[in-house]
PDB file of C-alpha atoms and ligand atoms in Angstrom:
ATOM      1  CA  MET A   1       0.000   0.000   0.000  1.00  0.00           C
ATOM      2  CA  SER A   2       1.533   3.316  -0.998  1.00  0.00           C
ATOM      3  CA  SER A   3       0.362   6.684   0.170  1.00  0.00           C
ATOM      4  CA  PRO A   4       0.422   9.484  -2.403  1.00  0.00           C
ATOM      5  CA  PRO A   5       2.777  12.415  -1.907  1.00  0.00           C
ATOM      6  CA  ALA A   6       1.266  15.560  -0.390  1.00  0.00           C
ATOM      7  CA  PRO A   7      -0.501  17.580  -3.094  1.00  0.00           C
ATOM      8  CA  SER A   8       1.443  20.621  -4.240  1.00  0.00           C
ATOM      9  CA  ALA A   9       0.333  23.675  -6.173  1.00  0.00           C
ATOM     10  CA  ALA A  10       3.888  24.189  -7.378  1.00  0.00           C
ATOM     11  CA  LYS A  11       4.716  23.097 -10.907  1.00  0.00           C
ATOM     12  CA  THR A  12       7.030  20.145 -11.246  1.00  0.00           C
ATOM     13  CA  LEU A  13      10.326  20.553 -13.074  1.00  0.00           C
ATOM     14  CA  PHE A  14       8.855  18.684 -16.008  1.00  0.00           C
ATOM     15  CA  GLU A  15       5.727  20.873 -16.104  1.00  0.00           C
ATOM     16  CA  LYS A  16       8.069  23.850 -16.368  1.00  0.00           C
ATOM     17  CA  ILE A  17       9.923  22.188 -19.244  1.00  0.00           C
ATOM     18  CA  ILE A  18       6.620  21.377 -20.971  1.00  0.00           C
ATOM     19  CA  ALA A  19       5.603  25.054 -20.543  1.00  0.00           C
ATOM     20  CA  ARG A  20       9.001  26.161 -21.947  1.00  0.00           C
ATOM     21  CA  GLU A  21       9.807  27.914 -18.673  1.00  0.00           C
ATOM     22  CA  ILE A  22      12.988  25.830 -18.367  1.00  0.00           C
ATOM     23  CA  PRO A  23      15.033  24.874 -21.442  1.00  0.00           C
ATOM     24  CA  ALA A  24      15.498  21.282 -22.547  1.00  0.00           C
ATOM     25  CA  THR A  25      16.500  19.408 -25.671  1.00  0.00           C
ATOM     26  CA  ILE A  26      13.159  18.226 -26.987  1.00  0.00           C
ATOM     27  CA  VAL A  27      13.213  15.179 -29.266  1.00  0.00           C
ATOM     28  CA  HIS A  28       9.476  14.496 -29.375  1.00  0.00           C
ATOM     29  CA  GLU A  29       6.222  16.214 -28.559  1.00  0.00           C
ATOM     30  CA  ASP A  30       2.594  15.349 -29.150  1.00  0.00           C
ATOM     31  CA  ASP A  31      -0.723  16.055 -27.443  1.00  0.00           C
ATOM     32  CA  LEU A  32      -0.038  13.642 -24.595  1.00  0.00           C
ATOM     33  CA  CYS A  33       3.700  13.663 -23.928  1.00  0.00           C
ATOM     34  CA  ILE A  34       7.081  15.212 -24.460  1.00  0.00           C
ATOM     35  CA  GLY A  35      10.468  13.543 -24.907  1.00  0.00           C
ATOM     36  CA  ILE A  36      13.633  15.334 -23.751  1.00  0.00           C
ATOM     37  CA  ARG A  37      17.290  14.394 -23.475  1.00  0.00           C
ATOM     38  CA  ASP A  38      18.310  13.679 -19.892  1.00  0.00           C
ATOM     39  CA  ILE A  39      20.588  16.427 -18.566  1.00  0.00           C
ATOM     40  CA  ASN A  40      22.809  13.794 -16.923  1.00  0.00           C
ATOM     41  CA  PRO A  41      22.782  10.900 -19.406  1.00  0.00           C
ATOM     42  CA  THR A  42      23.728   7.400 -18.302  1.00  0.00           C
ATOM     43  CA  ALA A  43      24.156   6.158 -21.879  1.00  0.00           C
ATOM     44  CA  PRO A  44      24.668   7.618 -25.372  1.00  0.00           C
ATOM     45  CA  VAL A  45      20.886   7.710 -25.690  1.00  0.00           C
ATOM     46  CA  HIS A  46      19.060   8.739 -22.517  1.00  0.00           C
ATOM     47  CA  ILE A  47      15.685  10.304 -23.165  1.00  0.00           C
ATOM     48  CA  LEU A  48      12.922  11.041 -20.685  1.00  0.00           C
ATOM     49  CA  LEU A  49       9.395  10.514 -21.982  1.00  0.00           C
ATOM     50  CA  ILE A  50       7.040  12.578 -19.864  1.00  0.00           C
ATOM     51  CA  PRO A  51       3.241  12.675 -19.921  1.00  0.00           C
ATOM     52  CA  LYS A  52       1.811  16.167 -20.020  1.00  0.00           C
ATOM     53  CA  LYS A  53      -0.632  15.056 -17.358  1.00  0.00           C
ATOM     54  CA  PRO A  54       1.300  15.629 -14.103  1.00  0.00           C
ATOM     55  CA  MET A  55       0.965  12.261 -12.395  1.00  0.00           C
ATOM     56  CA  PRO A  56       3.541  12.031  -9.553  1.00  0.00           C
ATOM     57  CA  ARG A  57       4.351   8.328  -9.781  1.00  0.00           C
ATOM     58  CA  LEU A  58       3.370   5.317 -11.852  1.00  0.00           C
ATOM     59  CA  CYS A  59       1.541   3.920  -8.821  1.00  0.00           C
ATOM     60  CA  ASP A  60      -0.698   7.002  -8.863  1.00  0.00           C
ATOM     61  CA  ALA A  61      -2.108   5.988 -12.259  1.00  0.00           C
ATOM     62  CA  VAL A  62      -5.806   5.151 -12.374  1.00  0.00           C
ATOM     63  CA  PRO A  63      -7.745   3.014 -14.855  1.00  0.00           C
ATOM     64  CA  GLU A  64      -8.526   6.139 -16.896  1.00  0.00           C
ATOM     65  CA  ASP A  65      -4.786   6.461 -17.551  1.00  0.00           C
ATOM     66  CA  GLN A  66      -4.583   3.130 -19.375  1.00  0.00           C
ATOM     67  CA  ALA A  67      -4.553   4.643 -22.866  1.00  0.00           C
ATOM     68  CA  LEU A  68      -1.998   7.263 -21.825  1.00  0.00           C
ATOM     69  CA  LEU A  69       0.331   4.621 -20.388  1.00  0.00           C
ATOM     70  CA  GLY A  70       0.003   2.549 -23.554  1.00  0.00           C
ATOM     71  CA  HIS A  71       0.757   5.636 -25.625  1.00  0.00           C
ATOM     72  CA  LEU A  72       3.952   6.207 -23.650  1.00  0.00           C
ATOM     73  CA  MET A  73       5.133   2.631 -24.208  1.00  0.00           C
ATOM     74  CA  LEU A  74       4.496   2.745 -27.939  1.00  0.00           C
ATOM     75  CA  LYS A  75       6.034   6.206 -28.283  1.00  0.00           C
ATOM     76  CA  ALA A  76       9.106   5.110 -26.328  1.00  0.00           C
ATOM     77  CA  THR A  77       9.607   2.296 -28.819  1.00  0.00           C
ATOM     78  CA  ALA A  78       9.219   4.694 -31.759  1.00  0.00           C
ATOM     79  CA  ILE A  79      11.781   7.047 -30.200  1.00  0.00           C
ATOM     80  CA  ALA A  80      14.268   4.229 -29.601  1.00  0.00           C
ATOM     81  CA  GLU A  81      13.845   3.225 -33.243  1.00  0.00           C
ATOM     82  CA  ALA A  82      14.304   6.818 -34.407  1.00  0.00           C
ATOM     83  CA  GLU A  83      17.519   7.017 -32.366  1.00  0.00           C
ATOM     84  CA  GLY A  84      18.810   3.899 -34.146  1.00  0.00           C
ATOM     85  CA  TYR A  85      18.375   1.428 -31.293  1.00  0.00           C
ATOM     86  CA  GLY A  86      14.993  -0.119 -32.006  1.00  0.00           C
ATOM     87  CA  ASP A  87      16.341  -3.603 -31.309  1.00  0.00           C
ATOM     88  CA  ALA A  88      18.217  -2.882 -28.055  1.00  0.00           C
ATOM     89  CA  TYR A  89      16.930  -0.364 -25.582  1.00  0.00           C
ATOM     90  CA  ARG A  90      15.783  -0.261 -21.993  1.00  0.00           C
ATOM     91  CA  LEU A  91      12.765   1.461 -20.465  1.00  0.00           C
ATOM     92  CA  VAL A  92      12.948   2.345 -16.782  1.00  0.00           C
ATOM     93  CA  VAL A  93      10.391   3.838 -14.436  1.00  0.00           C
ATOM     94  CA  ASN A  94      11.674   4.658 -10.973  1.00  0.00           C
ATOM     95  CA  ASN A  95       8.617   4.600  -8.716  1.00  0.00           C
ATOM     96  CA  GLY A  96       9.252   6.266  -5.353  1.00  0.00           C
ATOM     97  CA  ALA A  97      12.341   7.773  -3.739  1.00  0.00           C
ATOM     98  CA  ALA A  98      13.603   4.405  -2.484  1.00  0.00           C
ATOM     99  CA  ALA A  99      13.542   3.169  -6.083  1.00  0.00           C
ATOM    100  CA  GLY A 100      15.572   6.145  -7.296  1.00  0.00           C
ATOM    101  CA  GLN A 101      12.831   8.573  -8.287  1.00  0.00           C
ATOM    102  CA  SER A 102      13.950  12.180  -7.866  1.00  0.00           C
ATOM    103  CA  VAL A 103      11.420  14.068 -10.001  1.00  0.00           C
ATOM    104  CA  PHE A 104       7.846  13.397  -8.916  1.00  0.00           C
ATOM    105  CA  HIS A 105       6.219  13.678 -12.305  1.00  0.00           C
ATOM    106  CA  LEU A 106       5.965  10.303 -14.047  1.00  0.00           C
ATOM    107  CA  HIS A 107       8.603   9.717 -16.712  1.00  0.00           C
ATOM    108  CA  LEU A 108      10.009   6.787 -18.662  1.00  0.00           C
ATOM    109  CA  HIS A 109      13.768   6.640 -19.088  1.00  0.00           C
ATOM    110  CA  ILE A 110      14.672   5.423 -22.600  1.00  0.00           C
ATOM    111  CA  ILE A 111      18.258   4.187 -22.397  1.00  0.00           C
ATOM    112  CA  ALA A 112      20.324   2.797 -25.271  1.00  0.00           C
ATOM    113  CA  GLY A 113      23.619   2.940 -27.092  1.00  0.00           C
ATOM    114  CA  ARG A 114      25.829   0.829 -24.831  1.00  0.00           C
ATOM    115  CA  PRO A 115      25.708  -2.722 -23.459  1.00  0.00           C
ATOM    116  CA  LEU A 116      23.112  -2.785 -20.666  1.00  0.00           C
ATOM    117  CA  LYS A 117      23.776  -5.218 -17.854  1.00  0.00           C
ATOM    118  CA  TRP A 118      21.232  -7.075 -15.769  1.00  0.00           C
ATOM    119  CA  PRO A 119      20.311  -6.845 -12.955  1.00  0.00           C
ATOM    120  CA  PRO A 120      20.441  -3.053 -12.680  1.00  0.00           C
ATOM    121  CA  GLY A 121      21.842  -1.518  -9.507  1.00  0.00           C
TER     122      GLY A 121
HETATM  123  P1  LIG B 201      14.330   9.964 -11.698  1.00  0.00           P
HETATM  124  O1  LIG B 201      15.512   9.924 -10.773  1.00  0.00           O
HETATM  125  O2  LIG B 201      13.876   8.619 -12.189  1.00  0.00           O
HETATM  126  O3  LIG B 201      13.197  10.787 -11.103  1.00  0.00           O
HETATM  127  O4  LIG B 201      14.816  10.713 -12.994  1.00  0.00           O
HETATM  128  C1  LIG B 201      14.923  12.095 -13.086  1.00  0.00           C
HETATM  129  C2  LIG B 201      15.848  12.391 -14.233  1.00  0.00           C
HETATM  130  O5  LIG B 201      15.692  13.760 -14.580  1.00  0.00           O
HETATM  131  C3  LIG B 201      17.335  12.191 -13.907  1.00  0.00           C
HETATM  132  O6  LIG B 201      17.874  11.197 -14.806  1.00  0.00           O
HETATM  133  C4  LIG B 201      17.942  13.549 -14.138  1.00  0.00           C
HETATM  134  O7  LIG B 201      19.228  13.494 -14.724  1.00  0.00           O
HETATM  135  C5  LIG B 201      16.921  14.208 -15.053  1.00  0.00           C
HETATM  136  N1  LIG B 201      16.873  15.654 -15.022  1.00  0.00           N
HETATM  137  C6  LIG B 201      16.883  16.444 -13.924  1.00  0.00           C
HETATM  138  N2  LIG B 201      16.780  17.743 -14.289  1.00  0.00           N
HETATM  139  C7  LIG B 201      16.710  17.755 -15.651  1.00  0.00           C
HETATM  140  C8  LIG B 201      16.594  18.796 -16.625  1.00  0.00           C
HETATM  141  N3  LIG B 201      16.532  20.094 -16.292  1.00  0.00           N
HETATM  142  N4  LIG B 201      16.557  18.441 -17.927  1.00  0.00           N
HETATM  143  C9  LIG B 201      16.633  17.137 -18.295  1.00  0.00           C
HETATM  144  N5  LIG B 201      16.726  16.126 -17.420  1.00  0.00           N
HETATM  145  C10 LIG B 201      16.768  16.425 -16.119  1.00  0.00           C
END
Protein backbone atom coordinates (compact mmCIF):
# COMPACT_ATOMS: atom_id res chain seq x y z
CA MET A 1 0.00 0.00 0.00
CA SER A 2 1.53 3.32 -1.00
CA SER A 3 0.36 6.68 0.17
CA PRO A 4 0.42 9.48 -2.40
CA PRO A 5 2.78 12.42 -1.91
CA ALA A 6 1.27 15.56 -0.39
CA PRO A 7 -0.50 17.58 -3.09
CA SER A 8 1.44 20.62 -4.24
CA ALA A 9 0.33 23.68 -6.17
CA ALA A 10 3.89 24.19 -7.38
CA LYS A 11 4.72 23.10 -10.91
CA THR A 12 7.03 20.15 -11.25
CA LEU A 13 10.33 20.55 -13.07
CA PHE A 14 8.86 18.68 -16.01
CA GLU A 15 5.73 20.87 -16.10
CA LYS A 16 8.07 23.85 -16.37
CA ILE A 17 9.92 22.19 -19.24
CA ILE A 18 6.62 21.38 -20.97
CA ALA A 19 5.60 25.05 -20.54
CA ARG A 20 9.00 26.16 -21.95
CA GLU A 21 9.81 27.91 -18.67
CA ILE A 22 12.99 25.83 -18.37
CA PRO A 23 15.03 24.87 -21.44
CA ALA A 24 15.50 21.28 -22.55
CA THR A 25 16.50 19.41 -25.67
CA ILE A 26 13.16 18.23 -26.99
CA VAL A 27 13.21 15.18 -29.27
CA HIS A 28 9.48 14.50 -29.37
CA GLU A 29 6.22 16.21 -28.56
CA ASP A 30 2.59 15.35 -29.15
CA ASP A 31 -0.72 16.05 -27.44
CA LEU A 32 -0.04 13.64 -24.60
CA CYS A 33 3.70 13.66 -23.93
CA ILE A 34 7.08 15.21 -24.46
CA GLY A 35 10.47 13.54 -24.91
CA ILE A 36 13.63 15.33 -23.75
CA ARG A 37 17.29 14.39 -23.47
CA ASP A 38 18.31 13.68 -19.89
CA ILE A 39 20.59 16.43 -18.57
CA ASN A 40 22.81 13.79 -16.92
CA PRO A 41 22.78 10.90 -19.41
CA THR A 42 23.73 7.40 -18.30
CA ALA A 43 24.16 6.16 -21.88
CA PRO A 44 24.67 7.62 -25.37
CA VAL A 45 20.89 7.71 -25.69
CA HIS A 46 19.06 8.74 -22.52
CA ILE A 47 15.68 10.30 -23.17
CA LEU A 48 12.92 11.04 -20.68
CA LEU A 49 9.40 10.51 -21.98
CA ILE A 50 7.04 12.58 -19.86
CA PRO A 51 3.24 12.68 -19.92
CA LYS A 52 1.81 16.17 -20.02
CA LYS A 53 -0.63 15.06 -17.36
CA PRO A 54 1.30 15.63 -14.10
CA MET A 55 0.97 12.26 -12.40
CA PRO A 56 3.54 12.03 -9.55
CA ARG A 57 4.35 8.33 -9.78
CA LEU A 58 3.37 5.32 -11.85
CA CYS A 59 1.54 3.92 -8.82
CA ASP A 60 -0.70 7.00 -8.86
CA ALA A 61 -2.11 5.99 -12.26
CA VAL A 62 -5.81 5.15 -12.37
CA PRO A 63 -7.74 3.01 -14.85
CA GLU A 64 -8.53 6.14 -16.90
CA ASP A 65 -4.79 6.46 -17.55
CA GLN A 66 -4.58 3.13 -19.37
CA ALA A 67 -4.55 4.64 -22.87
CA LEU A 68 -2.00 7.26 -21.83
CA LEU A 69 0.33 4.62 -20.39
CA GLY A 70 0.00 2.55 -23.55
CA HIS A 71 0.76 5.64 -25.62
CA LEU A 72 3.95 6.21 -23.65
CA MET A 73 5.13 2.63 -24.21
CA LEU A 74 4.50 2.75 -27.94
CA LYS A 75 6.03 6.21 -28.28
CA ALA A 76 9.11 5.11 -26.33
CA THR A 77 9.61 2.30 -28.82
CA ALA A 78 9.22 4.69 -31.76
CA ILE A 79 11.78 7.05 -30.20
CA ALA A 80 14.27 4.23 -29.60
CA GLU A 81 13.85 3.22 -33.24
CA ALA A 82 14.30 6.82 -34.41
CA GLU A 83 17.52 7.02 -32.37
CA GLY A 84 18.81 3.90 -34.15
CA TYR A 85 18.38 1.43 -31.29
CA GLY A 86 14.99 -0.12 -32.01
CA ASP A 87 16.34 -3.60 -31.31
CA ALA A 88 18.22 -2.88 -28.06
CA TYR A 89 16.93 -0.36 -25.58
CA ARG A 90 15.78 -0.26 -21.99
CA LEU A 91 12.77 1.46 -20.46
CA VAL A 92 12.95 2.34 -16.78
CA VAL A 93 10.39 3.84 -14.44
CA ASN A 94 11.67 4.66 -10.97
CA ASN A 95 8.62 4.60 -8.72
CA GLY A 96 9.25 6.27 -5.35
CA ALA A 97 12.34 7.77 -3.74
CA ALA A 98 13.60 4.40 -2.48
CA ALA A 99 13.54 3.17 -6.08
CA GLY A 100 15.57 6.15 -7.30
CA GLN A 101 12.83 8.57 -8.29
CA SER A 102 13.95 12.18 -7.87
CA VAL A 103 11.42 14.07 -10.00
CA PHE A 104 7.85 13.40 -8.92
CA HIS A 105 6.22 13.68 -12.31
CA LEU A 106 5.96 10.30 -14.05
CA HIS A 107 8.60 9.72 -16.71
CA LEU A 108 10.01 6.79 -18.66
CA HIS A 109 13.77 6.64 -19.09
CA ILE A 110 14.67 5.42 -22.60
CA ILE A 111 18.26 4.19 -22.40
CA ALA A 112 20.32 2.80 -25.27
CA GLY A 113 23.62 2.94 -27.09
CA ARG A 114 25.83 0.83 -24.83
CA PRO A 115 25.71 -2.72 -23.46
CA LEU A 116 23.11 -2.78 -20.67
CA LYS A 117 23.78 -5.22 -17.85
CA TRP A 118 21.23 -7.08 -15.77
CA PRO A 119 20.31 -6.85 -12.95
CA PRO A 120 20.44 -3.05 -12.68
CA GLY A 121 21.84 -1.52 -9.51
P1 LIG B 1 14.33 9.96 -11.70
O1 LIG B 1 15.51 9.92 -10.77
O2 LIG B 1 13.88 8.62 -12.19
O3 LIG B 1 13.20 10.79 -11.10
O4 LIG B 1 14.82 10.71 -12.99
C1 LIG B 1 14.92 12.10 -13.09
C2 LIG B 1 15.85 12.39 -14.23
O5 LIG B 1 15.69 13.76 -14.58
C3 LIG B 1 17.34 12.19 -13.91
O6 LIG B 1 17.87 11.20 -14.81
C4 LIG B 1 17.94 13.55 -14.14
O7 LIG B 1 19.23 13.49 -14.72
C5 LIG B 1 16.92 14.21 -15.05
N1 LIG B 1 16.87 15.65 -15.02
C6 LIG B 1 16.88 16.44 -13.92
N2 LIG B 1 16.78 17.74 -14.29
C7 LIG B 1 16.71 17.75 -15.65
C8 LIG B 1 16.59 18.80 -16.63
N3 LIG B 1 16.53 20.09 -16.29
N4 LIG B 1 16.56 18.44 -17.93
C9 LIG B 1 16.63 17.14 -18.30
N5 LIG B 1 16.73 16.13 -17.42
C10 LIG B 1 16.77 16.42 -16.12
